[in-house]
């Protein structure tokens, strides 16, 4: 399965966030879309903690951060309340993994999203993407560097 890459149009979606609110991929402003396997897991917890720690930098650049997993909204709410994440955790629970599939990052053998990261410009074009192997954490500072480059 081919994942979405630079130059592709980011597939539109509407998913529920950790509060049960519909959230749509924003147009008109850049977005960082971060797919991760599961809430509460070791590497994912570290990655989202890094995103939280660096969230102000994304806000300054006008970048909306959206984190997506196949977890239920209930699990995401519990995790978000515990960790106080300042960004939306989106549930790709049902149809199971449909958004991850649209982006080419769904792992059908494990039933979870792989570690796909996409920076999307205000027109909806993917300007940077990376697929990080399972078991390896992503570098959030690279996300910020790419977002700064997007803003010039």
XYZ file of C-alpha atoms in Angstrom:
152
model
C 0.000 0.000 0.000
C 1.454 3.371 -1.065
C 1.340 6.133 1.508
C 0.499 9.702 0.581
C 3.622 11.632 -0.388
C 4.781 15.145 -1.244
C 2.682 16.728 -3.965
C -0.394 14.587 -3.278
C -3.633 16.192 -2.181
C -4.324 15.254 1.430
C -7.499 13.154 1.633
C -10.268 15.059 3.391
C -11.785 13.505 6.502
C -14.015 14.174 9.462
C -13.269 12.262 12.669
C -14.383 12.670 16.248
C -11.895 14.105 18.704
C -11.402 13.017 22.313
C -14.488 15.040 23.300
C -16.755 13.509 20.651
C -16.656 16.638 18.471
C -16.417 16.276 14.704
C -13.064 17.526 13.458
C -12.332 18.056 9.780
C -8.932 18.370 8.136
C -8.530 22.163 8.028
C -8.202 24.037 4.763
C -6.896 27.576 4.682
C -4.084 26.945 7.146
C -1.297 24.411 7.505
C -1.833 21.197 9.460
C 0.456 18.559 10.903
C -1.220 15.163 10.783
C 0.405 12.544 13.017
C -0.795 8.933 12.843
C 0.241 6.679 15.718
C -0.583 3.055 16.626
C -2.230 3.178 20.063
C -2.904 5.434 23.034
C -1.051 4.664 26.263
C 1.709 2.717 24.472
C 5.334 3.516 25.274
C 6.676 5.106 22.102
C 3.367 6.828 21.300
C 3.239 8.329 24.791
C 6.731 9.738 24.351
C 5.997 11.135 20.901
C 2.799 12.867 21.973
C 4.507 14.224 25.087
C 7.136 15.773 22.769
C 4.353 17.232 20.610
C 2.759 18.689 23.732
C 6.080 20.184 24.854
C 6.591 21.799 21.424
C 2.957 22.727 20.737
C 3.483 26.461 21.324
C 5.942 26.494 18.413
C 3.320 25.060 16.095
C 0.723 27.551 17.351
C 3.110 30.446 16.638
C 3.422 29.179 13.073
C -0.346 28.761 12.703
C -0.049 24.985 12.275
C -2.962 22.867 13.510
C -1.715 19.640 15.112
C -3.957 16.574 14.743
C -3.004 13.171 16.172
C -4.882 10.136 14.794
C -5.200 6.550 16.048
C -7.726 3.720 15.832
C -8.543 4.092 19.541
C -12.096 4.880 20.646
C -13.030 8.410 21.677
C -13.419 7.099 25.238
C -9.828 5.863 25.396
C -8.572 9.078 23.799
C -10.497 11.211 26.299
C -9.042 9.296 29.233
C -5.513 9.609 27.830
C -5.933 13.281 26.965
C -7.344 14.120 30.384
C -4.415 12.342 32.053
C -1.744 13.935 29.859
C -3.434 17.326 29.199
C -2.701 17.298 25.468
C -3.305 20.742 23.895
C -4.218 19.315 20.479
C -6.947 17.086 19.106
C -6.667 13.312 19.398
C -8.806 11.929 16.585
C -10.502 8.546 16.628
C -10.219 6.511 13.418
C -12.151 3.758 15.185
C -15.053 3.235 12.785
C -15.009 2.446 10.012
C -11.904 0.915 11.500
C -8.788 2.668 10.208
C -10.521 4.223 7.167
C -8.570 7.490 7.391
C -5.281 5.688 7.982
C -6.091 3.565 4.924
C -6.774 6.694 2.840
C -3.315 7.982 3.790
C -1.710 4.574 3.146
C -0.543 4.074 6.727
C -2.916 1.377 8.011
C -1.303 -1.901 9.095
C -3.952 -4.551 8.371
C -2.038 -7.290 10.184
C -1.992 -5.377 13.473
C -5.183 -3.373 12.925
C -3.525 -0.047 13.778
C -2.092 3.001 12.060
C 1.616 3.030 11.335
C 3.754 6.034 12.266
C 2.920 8.298 9.345
C 3.458 12.053 9.550
C 2.144 14.589 7.040
C 2.597 18.352 6.812
C -0.228 19.800 4.754
C -0.260 23.348 3.373
C -3.190 25.746 3.342
C -4.259 24.497 -0.092
C -4.469 20.879 1.087
C -1.275 19.682 -0.589
C 1.159 17.417 1.238
C 4.459 19.306 1.462
C 6.305 16.794 3.637
C 5.663 13.225 4.693
C 7.546 10.499 6.463
C 6.738 6.936 7.429
C 8.716 5.921 10.512
C 9.305 2.209 11.151
C 7.426 0.518 13.972
C 9.437 0.549 17.179
C 11.248 3.785 16.406
C 10.204 7.186 17.750
C 9.875 10.218 15.517
C 11.794 13.463 16.027
C 9.342 16.282 16.785
C 12.040 18.921 16.216
C 12.050 17.869 12.562
C 8.301 18.620 12.407
C 8.983 22.157 13.634
C 11.819 22.677 11.152
C 9.542 21.595 8.293
C 6.720 23.844 9.530
C 9.098 26.821 9.765
C 10.306 26.155 6.218
C 6.698 26.070 5.029
C 6.071 29.504 6.534
C 9.245 30.888 4.990
